[in-house]
PDB file of C-alpha atoms and ligand atoms in Angstrom:
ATOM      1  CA  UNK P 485      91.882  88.463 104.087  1.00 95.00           C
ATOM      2  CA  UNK P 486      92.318  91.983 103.783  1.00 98.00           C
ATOM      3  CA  UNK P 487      91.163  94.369 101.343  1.00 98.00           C
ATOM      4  CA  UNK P 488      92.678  97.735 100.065  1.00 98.00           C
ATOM      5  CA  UNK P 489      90.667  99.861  97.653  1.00 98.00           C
ATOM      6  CA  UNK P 490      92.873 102.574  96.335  1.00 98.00           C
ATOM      7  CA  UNK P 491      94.551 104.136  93.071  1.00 98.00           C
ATOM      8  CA  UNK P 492      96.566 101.396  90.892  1.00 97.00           C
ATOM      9  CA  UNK P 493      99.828 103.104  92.156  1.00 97.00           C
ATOM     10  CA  UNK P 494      99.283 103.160  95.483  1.00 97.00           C
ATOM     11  CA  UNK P 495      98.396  99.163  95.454  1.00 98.00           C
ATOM     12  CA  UNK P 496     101.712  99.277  93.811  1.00 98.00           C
ATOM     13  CA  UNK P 497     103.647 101.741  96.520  1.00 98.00           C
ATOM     14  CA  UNK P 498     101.978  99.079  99.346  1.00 97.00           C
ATOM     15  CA  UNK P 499     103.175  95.677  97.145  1.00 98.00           C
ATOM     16  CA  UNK P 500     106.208  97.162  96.875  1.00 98.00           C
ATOM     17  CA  UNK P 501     106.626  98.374 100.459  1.00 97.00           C
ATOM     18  CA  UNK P 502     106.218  94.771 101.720  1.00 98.00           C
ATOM     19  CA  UNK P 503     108.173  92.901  98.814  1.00 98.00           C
ATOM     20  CA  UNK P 504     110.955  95.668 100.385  1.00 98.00           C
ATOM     21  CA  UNK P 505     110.416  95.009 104.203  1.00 97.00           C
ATOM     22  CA  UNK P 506     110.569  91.154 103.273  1.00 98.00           C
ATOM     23  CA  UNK P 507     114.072  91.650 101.554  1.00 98.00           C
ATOM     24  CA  UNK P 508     115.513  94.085 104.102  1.00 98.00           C
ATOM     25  CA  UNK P 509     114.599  91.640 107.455  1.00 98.00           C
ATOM     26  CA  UNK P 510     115.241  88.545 105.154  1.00 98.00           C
ATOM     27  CA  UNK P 511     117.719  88.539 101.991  1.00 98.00           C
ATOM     28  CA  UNK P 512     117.293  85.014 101.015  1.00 98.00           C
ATOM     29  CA  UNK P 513     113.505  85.622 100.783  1.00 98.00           C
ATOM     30  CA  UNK P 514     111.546  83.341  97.495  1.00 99.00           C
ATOM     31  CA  UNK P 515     109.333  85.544  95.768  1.00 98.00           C
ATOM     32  CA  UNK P 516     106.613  84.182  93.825  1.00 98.00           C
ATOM     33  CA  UNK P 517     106.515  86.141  90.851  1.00 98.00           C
ATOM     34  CA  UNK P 518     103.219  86.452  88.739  1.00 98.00           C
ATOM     35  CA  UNK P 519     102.832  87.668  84.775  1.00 95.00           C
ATOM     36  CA  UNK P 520      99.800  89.377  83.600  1.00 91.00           C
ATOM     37  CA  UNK P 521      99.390  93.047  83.038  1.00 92.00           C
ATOM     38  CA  UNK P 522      97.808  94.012  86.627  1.00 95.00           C
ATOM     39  CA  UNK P 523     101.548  93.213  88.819  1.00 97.00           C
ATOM     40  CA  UNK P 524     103.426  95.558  86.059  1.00 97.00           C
ATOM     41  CA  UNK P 525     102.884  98.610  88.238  1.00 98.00           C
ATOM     42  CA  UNK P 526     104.126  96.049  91.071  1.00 98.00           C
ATOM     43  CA  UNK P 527     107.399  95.508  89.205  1.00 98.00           C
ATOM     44  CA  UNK P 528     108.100  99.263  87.718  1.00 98.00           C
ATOM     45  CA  UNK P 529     107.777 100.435  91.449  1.00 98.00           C
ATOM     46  CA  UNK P 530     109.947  97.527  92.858  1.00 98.00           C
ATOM     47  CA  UNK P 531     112.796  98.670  90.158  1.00 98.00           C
ATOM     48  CA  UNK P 532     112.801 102.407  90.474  1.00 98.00           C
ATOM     49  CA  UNK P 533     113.388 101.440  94.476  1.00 98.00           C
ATOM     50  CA  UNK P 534     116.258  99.432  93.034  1.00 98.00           C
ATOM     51  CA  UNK P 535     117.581 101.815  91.386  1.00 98.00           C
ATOM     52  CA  UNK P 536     117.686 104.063  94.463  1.00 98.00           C
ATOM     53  CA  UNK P 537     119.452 101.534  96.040  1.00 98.00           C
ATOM     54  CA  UNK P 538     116.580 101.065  98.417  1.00 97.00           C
ATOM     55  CA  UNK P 539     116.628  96.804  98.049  1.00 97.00           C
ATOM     56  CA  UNK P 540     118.536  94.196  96.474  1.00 98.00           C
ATOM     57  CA  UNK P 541     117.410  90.924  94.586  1.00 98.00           C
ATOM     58  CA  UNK P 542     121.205  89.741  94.908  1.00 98.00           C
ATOM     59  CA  UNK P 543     120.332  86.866  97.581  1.00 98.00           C
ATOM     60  CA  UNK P 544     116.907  86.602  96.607  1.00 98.00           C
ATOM     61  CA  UNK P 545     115.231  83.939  94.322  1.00 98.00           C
ATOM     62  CA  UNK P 546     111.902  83.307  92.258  1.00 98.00           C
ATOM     63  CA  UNK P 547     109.150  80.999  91.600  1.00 98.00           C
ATOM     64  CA  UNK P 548     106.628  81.875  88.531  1.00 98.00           C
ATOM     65  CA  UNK P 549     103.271  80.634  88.485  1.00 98.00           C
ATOM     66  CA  UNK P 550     102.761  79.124  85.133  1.00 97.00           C
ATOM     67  CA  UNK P 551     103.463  78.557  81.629  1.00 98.00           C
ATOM     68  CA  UNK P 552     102.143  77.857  78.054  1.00 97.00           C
ATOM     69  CA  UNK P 553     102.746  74.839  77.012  1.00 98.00           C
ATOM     70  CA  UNK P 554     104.733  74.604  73.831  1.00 96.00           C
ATOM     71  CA  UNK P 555     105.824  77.813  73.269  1.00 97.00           C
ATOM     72  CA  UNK P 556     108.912  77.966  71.590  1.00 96.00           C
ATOM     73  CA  UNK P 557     112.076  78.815  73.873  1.00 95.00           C
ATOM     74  CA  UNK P 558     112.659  82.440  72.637  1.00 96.00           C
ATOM     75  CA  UNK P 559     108.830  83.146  71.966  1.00 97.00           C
ATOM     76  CA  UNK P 560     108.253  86.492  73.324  1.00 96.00           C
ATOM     77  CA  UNK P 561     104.933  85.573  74.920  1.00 96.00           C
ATOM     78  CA  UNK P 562     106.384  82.409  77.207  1.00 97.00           C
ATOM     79  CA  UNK P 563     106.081  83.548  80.526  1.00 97.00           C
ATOM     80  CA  UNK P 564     110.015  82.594  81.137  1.00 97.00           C
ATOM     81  CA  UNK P 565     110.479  85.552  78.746  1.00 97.00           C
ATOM     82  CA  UNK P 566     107.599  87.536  79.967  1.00 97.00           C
ATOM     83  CA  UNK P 567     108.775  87.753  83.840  1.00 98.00           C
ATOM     84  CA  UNK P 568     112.732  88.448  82.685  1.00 98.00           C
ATOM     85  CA  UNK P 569     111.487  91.081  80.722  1.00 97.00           C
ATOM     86  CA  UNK P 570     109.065  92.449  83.331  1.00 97.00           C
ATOM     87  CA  UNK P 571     111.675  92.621  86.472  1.00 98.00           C
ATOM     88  CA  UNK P 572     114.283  90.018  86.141  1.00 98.00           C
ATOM     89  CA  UNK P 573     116.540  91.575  84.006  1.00 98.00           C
ATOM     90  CA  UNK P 574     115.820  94.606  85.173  1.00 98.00           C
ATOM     91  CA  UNK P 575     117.135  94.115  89.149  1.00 98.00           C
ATOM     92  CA  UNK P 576     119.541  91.700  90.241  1.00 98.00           C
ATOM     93  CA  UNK P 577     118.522  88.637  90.594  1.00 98.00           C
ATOM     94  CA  UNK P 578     121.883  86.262  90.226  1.00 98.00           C
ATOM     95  CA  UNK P 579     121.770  84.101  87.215  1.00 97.00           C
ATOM     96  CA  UNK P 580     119.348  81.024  87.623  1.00 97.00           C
ATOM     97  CA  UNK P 581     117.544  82.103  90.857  1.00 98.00           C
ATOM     98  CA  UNK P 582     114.210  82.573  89.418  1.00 98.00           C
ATOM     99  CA  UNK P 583     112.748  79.460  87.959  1.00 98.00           C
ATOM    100  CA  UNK P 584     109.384  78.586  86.157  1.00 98.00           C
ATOM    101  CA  UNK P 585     107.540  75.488  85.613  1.00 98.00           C
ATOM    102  CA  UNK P 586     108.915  73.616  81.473  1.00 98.00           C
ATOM    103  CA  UNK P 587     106.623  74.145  79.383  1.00 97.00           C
ATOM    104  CA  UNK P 588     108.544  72.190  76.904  1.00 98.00           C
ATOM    105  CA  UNK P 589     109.354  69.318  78.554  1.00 97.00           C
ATOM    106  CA  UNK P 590     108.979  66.032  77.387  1.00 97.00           C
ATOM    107  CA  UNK P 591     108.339  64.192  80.919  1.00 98.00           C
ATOM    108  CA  UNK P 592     105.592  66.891  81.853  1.00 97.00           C
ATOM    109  CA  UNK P 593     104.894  64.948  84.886  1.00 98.00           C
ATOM    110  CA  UNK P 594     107.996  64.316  86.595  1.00 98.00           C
ATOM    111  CA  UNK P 595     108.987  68.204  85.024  1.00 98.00           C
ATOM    112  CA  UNK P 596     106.059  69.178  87.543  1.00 98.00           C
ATOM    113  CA  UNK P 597     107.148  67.292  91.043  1.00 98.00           C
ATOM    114  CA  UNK P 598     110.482  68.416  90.172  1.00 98.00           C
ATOM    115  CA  UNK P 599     109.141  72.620  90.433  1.00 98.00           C
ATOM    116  CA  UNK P 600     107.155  71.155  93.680  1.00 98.00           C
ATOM    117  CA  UNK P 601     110.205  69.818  94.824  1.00 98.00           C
ATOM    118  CA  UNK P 602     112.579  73.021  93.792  1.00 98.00           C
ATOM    119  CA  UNK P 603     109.310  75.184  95.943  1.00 98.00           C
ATOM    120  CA  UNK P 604     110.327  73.071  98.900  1.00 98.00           C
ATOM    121  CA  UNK P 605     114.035  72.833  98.981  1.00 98.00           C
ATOM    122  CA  UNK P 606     114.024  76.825  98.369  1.00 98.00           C
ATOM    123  CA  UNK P 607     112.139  76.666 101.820  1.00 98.00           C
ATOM    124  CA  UNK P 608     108.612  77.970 100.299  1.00 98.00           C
ATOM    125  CA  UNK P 609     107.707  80.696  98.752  1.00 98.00           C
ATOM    126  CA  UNK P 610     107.508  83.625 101.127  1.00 98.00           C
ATOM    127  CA  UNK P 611     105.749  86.375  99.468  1.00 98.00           C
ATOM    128  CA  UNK P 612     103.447  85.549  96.487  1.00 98.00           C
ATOM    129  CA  UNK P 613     102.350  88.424  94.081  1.00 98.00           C
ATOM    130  CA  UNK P 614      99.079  86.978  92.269  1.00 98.00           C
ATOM    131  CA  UNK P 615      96.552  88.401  90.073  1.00 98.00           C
ATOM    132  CA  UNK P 616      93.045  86.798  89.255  1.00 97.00           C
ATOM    133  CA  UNK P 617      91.609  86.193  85.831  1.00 92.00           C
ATOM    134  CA  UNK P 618      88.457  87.753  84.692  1.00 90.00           C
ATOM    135  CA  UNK P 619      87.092  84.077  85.297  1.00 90.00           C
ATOM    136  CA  UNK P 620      88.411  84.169  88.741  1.00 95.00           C
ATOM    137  CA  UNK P 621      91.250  82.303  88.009  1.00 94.00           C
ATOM    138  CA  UNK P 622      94.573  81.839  89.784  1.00 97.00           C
ATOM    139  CA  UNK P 623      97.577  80.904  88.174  1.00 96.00           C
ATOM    140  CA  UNK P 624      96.014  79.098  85.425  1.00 95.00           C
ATOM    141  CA  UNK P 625      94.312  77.307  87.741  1.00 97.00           C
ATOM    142  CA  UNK P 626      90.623  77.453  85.714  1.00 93.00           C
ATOM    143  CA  UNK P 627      87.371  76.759  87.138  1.00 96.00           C
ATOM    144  CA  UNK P 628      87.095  73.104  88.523  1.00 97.00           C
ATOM    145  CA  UNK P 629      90.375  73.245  89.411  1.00 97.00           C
ATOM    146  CA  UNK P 630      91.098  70.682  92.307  1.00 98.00           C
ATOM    147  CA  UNK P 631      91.556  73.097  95.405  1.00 98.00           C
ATOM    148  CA  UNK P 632      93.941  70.461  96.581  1.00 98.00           C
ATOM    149  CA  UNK P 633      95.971  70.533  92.985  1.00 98.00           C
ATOM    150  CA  UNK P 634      99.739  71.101  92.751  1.00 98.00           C
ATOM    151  CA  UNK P 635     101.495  71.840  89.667  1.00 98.00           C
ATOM    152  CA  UNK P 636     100.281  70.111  86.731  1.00 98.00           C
ATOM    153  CA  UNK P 637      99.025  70.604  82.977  1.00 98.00           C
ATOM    154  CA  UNK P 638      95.654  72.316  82.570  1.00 97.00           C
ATOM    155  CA  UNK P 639      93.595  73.005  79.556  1.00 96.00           C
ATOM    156  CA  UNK P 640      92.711  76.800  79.287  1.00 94.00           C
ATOM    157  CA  UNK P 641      88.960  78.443  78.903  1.00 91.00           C
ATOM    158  CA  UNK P 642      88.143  79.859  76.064  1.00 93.00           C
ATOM    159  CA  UNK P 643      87.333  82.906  77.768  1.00 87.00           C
ATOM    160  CA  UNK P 644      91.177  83.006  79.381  1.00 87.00           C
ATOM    161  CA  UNK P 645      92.500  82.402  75.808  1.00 94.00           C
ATOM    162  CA  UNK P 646      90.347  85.228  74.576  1.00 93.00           C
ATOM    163  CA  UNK P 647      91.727  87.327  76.829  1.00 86.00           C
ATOM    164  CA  UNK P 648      95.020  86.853  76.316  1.00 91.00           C
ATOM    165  CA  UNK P 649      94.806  86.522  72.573  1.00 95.00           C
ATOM    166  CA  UNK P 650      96.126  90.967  73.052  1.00 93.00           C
ATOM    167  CA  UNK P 651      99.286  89.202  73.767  1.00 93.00           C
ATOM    168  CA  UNK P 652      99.603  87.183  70.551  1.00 96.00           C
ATOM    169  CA  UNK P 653      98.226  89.958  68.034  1.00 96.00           C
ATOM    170  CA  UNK P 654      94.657  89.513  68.719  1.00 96.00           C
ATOM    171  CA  UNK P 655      94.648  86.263  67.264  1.00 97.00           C
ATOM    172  CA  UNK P 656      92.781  83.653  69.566  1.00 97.00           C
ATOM    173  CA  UNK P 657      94.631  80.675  67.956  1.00 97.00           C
ATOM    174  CA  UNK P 658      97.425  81.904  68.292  1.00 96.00           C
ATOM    175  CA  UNK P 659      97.107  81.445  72.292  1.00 97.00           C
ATOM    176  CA  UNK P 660      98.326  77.843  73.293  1.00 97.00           C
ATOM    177  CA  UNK P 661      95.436  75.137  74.828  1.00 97.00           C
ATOM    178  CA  UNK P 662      97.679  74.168  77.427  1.00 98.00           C
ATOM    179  CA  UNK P 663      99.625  75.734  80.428  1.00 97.00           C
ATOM    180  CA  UNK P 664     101.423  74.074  83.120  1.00 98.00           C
ATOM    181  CA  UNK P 665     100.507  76.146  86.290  1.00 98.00           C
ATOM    182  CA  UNK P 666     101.684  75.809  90.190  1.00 98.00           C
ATOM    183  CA  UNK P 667      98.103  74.369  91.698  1.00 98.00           C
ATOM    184  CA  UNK P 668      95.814  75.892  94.239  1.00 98.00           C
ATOM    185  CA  UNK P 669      97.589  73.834  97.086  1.00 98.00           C
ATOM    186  CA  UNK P 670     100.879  75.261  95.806  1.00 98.00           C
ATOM    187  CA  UNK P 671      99.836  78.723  96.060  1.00 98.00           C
ATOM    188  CA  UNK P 672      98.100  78.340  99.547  1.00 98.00           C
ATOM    189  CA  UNK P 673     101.675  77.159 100.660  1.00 98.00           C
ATOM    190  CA  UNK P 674     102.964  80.718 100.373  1.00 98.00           C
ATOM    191  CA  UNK P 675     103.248  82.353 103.408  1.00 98.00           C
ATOM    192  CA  UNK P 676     101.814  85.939 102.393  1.00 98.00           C
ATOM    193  CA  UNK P 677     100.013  86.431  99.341  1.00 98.00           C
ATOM    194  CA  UNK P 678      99.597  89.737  97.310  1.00 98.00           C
ATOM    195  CA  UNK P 679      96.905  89.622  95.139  1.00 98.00           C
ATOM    196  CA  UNK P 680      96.097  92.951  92.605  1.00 98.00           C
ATOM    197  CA  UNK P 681      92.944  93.584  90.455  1.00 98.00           C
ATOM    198  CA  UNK P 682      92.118  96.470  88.922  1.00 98.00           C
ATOM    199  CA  UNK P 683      89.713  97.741  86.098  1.00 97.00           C
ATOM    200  CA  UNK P 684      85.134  96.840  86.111  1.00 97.00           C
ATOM    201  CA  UNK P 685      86.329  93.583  84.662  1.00 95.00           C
ATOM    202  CA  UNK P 686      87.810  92.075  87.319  1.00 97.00           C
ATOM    203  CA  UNK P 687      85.055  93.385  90.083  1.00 98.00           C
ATOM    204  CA  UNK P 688      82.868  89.782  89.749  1.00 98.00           C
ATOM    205  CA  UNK P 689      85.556  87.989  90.214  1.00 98.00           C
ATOM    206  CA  UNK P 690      86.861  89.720  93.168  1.00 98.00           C
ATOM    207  CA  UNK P 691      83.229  89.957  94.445  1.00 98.00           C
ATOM    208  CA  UNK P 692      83.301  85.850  94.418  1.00 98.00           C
ATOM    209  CA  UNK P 693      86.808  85.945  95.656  1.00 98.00           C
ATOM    210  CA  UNK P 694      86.115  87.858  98.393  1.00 98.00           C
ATOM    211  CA  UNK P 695      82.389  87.392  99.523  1.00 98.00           C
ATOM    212  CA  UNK P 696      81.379  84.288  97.769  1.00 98.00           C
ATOM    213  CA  UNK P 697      81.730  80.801  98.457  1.00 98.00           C
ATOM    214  CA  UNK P 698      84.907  78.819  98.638  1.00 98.00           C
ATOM    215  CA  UNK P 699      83.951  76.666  95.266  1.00 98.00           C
ATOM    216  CA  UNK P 700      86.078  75.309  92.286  1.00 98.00           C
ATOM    217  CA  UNK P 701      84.156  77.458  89.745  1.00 97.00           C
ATOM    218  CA  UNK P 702      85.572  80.401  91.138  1.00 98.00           C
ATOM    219  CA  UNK P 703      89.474  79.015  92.479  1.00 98.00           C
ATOM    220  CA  UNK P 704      90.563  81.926  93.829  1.00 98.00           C
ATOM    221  CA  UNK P 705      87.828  81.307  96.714  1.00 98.00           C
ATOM    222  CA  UNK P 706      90.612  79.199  98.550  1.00 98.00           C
ATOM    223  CA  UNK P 707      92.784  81.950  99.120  1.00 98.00           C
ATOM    224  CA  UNK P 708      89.464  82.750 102.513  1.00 98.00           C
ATOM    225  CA  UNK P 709      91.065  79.762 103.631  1.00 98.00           C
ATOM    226  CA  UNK P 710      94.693  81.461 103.662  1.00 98.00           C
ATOM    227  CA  UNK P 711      95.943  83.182 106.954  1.00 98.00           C
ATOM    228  CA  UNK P 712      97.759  86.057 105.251  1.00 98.00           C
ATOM    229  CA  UNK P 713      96.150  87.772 101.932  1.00 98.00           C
ATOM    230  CA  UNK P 714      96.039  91.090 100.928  1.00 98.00           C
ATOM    231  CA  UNK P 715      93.586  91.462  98.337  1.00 98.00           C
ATOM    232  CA  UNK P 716      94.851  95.264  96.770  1.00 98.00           C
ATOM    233  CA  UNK P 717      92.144  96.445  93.966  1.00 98.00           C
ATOM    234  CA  UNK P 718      91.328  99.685  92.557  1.00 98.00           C
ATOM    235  CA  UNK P 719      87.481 101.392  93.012  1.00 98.00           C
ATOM    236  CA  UNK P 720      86.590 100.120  89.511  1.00 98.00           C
ATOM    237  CA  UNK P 721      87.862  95.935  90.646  1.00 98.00           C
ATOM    238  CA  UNK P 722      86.230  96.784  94.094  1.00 98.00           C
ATOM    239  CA  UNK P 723      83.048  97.820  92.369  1.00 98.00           C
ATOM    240  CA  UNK P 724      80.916  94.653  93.484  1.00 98.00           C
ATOM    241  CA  UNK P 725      82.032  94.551  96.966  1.00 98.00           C
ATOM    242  CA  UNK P 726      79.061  94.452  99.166  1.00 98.00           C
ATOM    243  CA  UNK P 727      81.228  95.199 101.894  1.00 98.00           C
ATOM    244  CA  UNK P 728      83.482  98.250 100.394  1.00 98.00           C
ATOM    245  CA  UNK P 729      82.563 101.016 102.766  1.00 98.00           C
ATOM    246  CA  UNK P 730      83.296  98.503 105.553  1.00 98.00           C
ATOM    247  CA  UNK P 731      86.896  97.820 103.684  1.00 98.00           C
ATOM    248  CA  UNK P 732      87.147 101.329 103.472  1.00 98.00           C
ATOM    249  CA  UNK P 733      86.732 102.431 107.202  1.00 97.00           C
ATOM    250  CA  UNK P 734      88.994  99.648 108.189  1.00 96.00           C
ATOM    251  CA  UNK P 735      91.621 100.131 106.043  1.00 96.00           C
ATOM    252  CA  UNK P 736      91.775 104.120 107.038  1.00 96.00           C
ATOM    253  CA  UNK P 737      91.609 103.490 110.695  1.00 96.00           C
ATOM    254  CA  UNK P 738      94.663 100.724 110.373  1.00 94.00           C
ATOM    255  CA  UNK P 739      97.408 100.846 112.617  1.00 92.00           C
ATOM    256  CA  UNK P 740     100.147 102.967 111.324  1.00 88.00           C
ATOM    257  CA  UNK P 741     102.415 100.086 112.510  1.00 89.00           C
ATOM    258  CA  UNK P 742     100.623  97.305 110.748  1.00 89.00           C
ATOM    259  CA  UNK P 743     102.101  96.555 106.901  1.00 89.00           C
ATOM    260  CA  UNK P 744     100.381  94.244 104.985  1.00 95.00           C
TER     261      UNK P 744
HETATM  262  C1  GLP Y  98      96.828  85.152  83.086  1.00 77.57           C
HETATM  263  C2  GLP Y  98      97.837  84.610  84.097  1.00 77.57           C
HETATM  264  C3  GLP Y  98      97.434  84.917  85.500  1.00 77.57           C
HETATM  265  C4  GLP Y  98      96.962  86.355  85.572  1.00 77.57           C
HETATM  266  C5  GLP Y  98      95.695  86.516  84.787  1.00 77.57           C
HETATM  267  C6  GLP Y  98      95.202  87.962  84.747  1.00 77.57           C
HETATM  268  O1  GLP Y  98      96.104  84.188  82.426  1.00 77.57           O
HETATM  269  N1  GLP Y  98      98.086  83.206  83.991  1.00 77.57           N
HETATM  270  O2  GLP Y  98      98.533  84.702  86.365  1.00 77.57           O
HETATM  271  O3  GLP Y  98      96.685  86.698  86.907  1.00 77.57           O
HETATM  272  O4  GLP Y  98      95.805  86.000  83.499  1.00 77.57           O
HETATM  273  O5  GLP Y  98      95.948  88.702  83.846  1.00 77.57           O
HETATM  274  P1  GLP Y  98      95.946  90.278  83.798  1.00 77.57           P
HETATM  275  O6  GLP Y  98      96.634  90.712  85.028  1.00 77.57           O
HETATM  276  O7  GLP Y  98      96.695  90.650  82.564  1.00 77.57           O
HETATM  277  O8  GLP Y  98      94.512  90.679  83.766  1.00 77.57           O
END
């Protein structure tokens, strides 16, 4: 696991510079493709390199993370919506390549092995961009989540739906119960795995995620058990890091060589 401590668009400019080396050595690449507020930097940076003609989604395709459950097909707030808006329509992705988990389907079950199944015949997801709840939460995968758990139906916290209730005009019940969400076993499948916090409200959880024990209360403790994570927060997300200077000196002495 490493960890970068630096200015919100900086974590970007080094998301970005992998998501681009990935595309450039590998076309066909799968992206796993988060929503959230903290990979929006992430996605602005990824389309103004677009733009320049610096990389191309053309070949590439996309897994989300997770879904309400219920949400009307052309709600605004349904992450489907939520990641076209955020960087699908905005590069070019060809039509159907990016895919998230139904979160109307009737057969939620089966609905879920199929997105396993879709992970696996894409040939895994290479790079995964992730942020982490203030719960320490990945995906929607909520505390006691099985750290074996593939995609399923979950019930969310309280605390997750009060945080998101900014996204449905404040109003709490407003936020759906349920989400269908790729599991903790999913997400350790990716090969690399970008994960960005920033902001004093996400420093406990990175402090578990990071120094604390691999435990179901806090699921994004099973990413220690990943080979390839780069945990990219700001000073304010790294503010309960016991080991920050250490972070620090290592991450300024780096290789120039050495990406993420
Ligand atoms: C949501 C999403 C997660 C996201 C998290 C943090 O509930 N399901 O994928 O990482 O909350 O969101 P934000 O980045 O807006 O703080």
């Amino acid at each position: 696991m490493e960890v970068v401590i630096a200015a919100p668009d900086e974590l970007a400019g080094l998301a970005a510079d992998a998501i681009e080396q990935l595309l450039a050595a590998k076309p066909t690449a799968v992206l796993g493709l988060a929503t959230g507020s903290s990979p929006l930097g992430i996605y602005d940076e990824l389309v103004r390199r677009y733009e320049a003609g610096r990389l191309s989604f053309a070949q590439a395709r996309g897994f989300t993370l997770d879904e309400y459950v219920g949400l009307p097909a052309d709600h605004p707030e349904s992450y489907r919506n939520v990641i076209d808006r955020e960087i699908v329509s905005r590069v070019d992705f060809a039509p159907g390549a990016v895919r998230g988990p139904d979160g109307l389907a009737a057969d939620v079950v089966t609905s879920c092995a199929e997105y396993e199944a879709a992970i696996v015949a894409a040939g895994g997801v290479d790079l995964q961009i992730l942020g982490i709840g203030s719960d320490g939460h990945i995906g929607f995968n909520e505390p006691g989540s099985s750290l074996a758990s593939r995609t399923r139906i979950k019930t969310l916290t309280e605390q997750t739906r009060g945080d998101n209730a900014r996204f449905f005009g404040g109003d709490i019940d407003l936020v759906p119960r349920h989400c269908l969400t790729q599991g903790l076993a999913t997400i350790m499948s990716a090969r690399h795995v970008v994960l960005i916090a920033t902001g004093y409200a996400k420093a406990e959880a990175v402090h578990h995620l990071v120094e604390g024990s691999v435990s179901a209360m806090w699921p994004g403790t099973v990413l220690q058990h990943h080979p390839h994570v780069s945990v990219l927060v700001d000073p304010a997300a790294a503010g309960r890091l016991q080991l920050a200077d250490y972070f620090r000196s290592t991450y300024a002495a780096k290789p120039e060589w050495q990406g993420l």
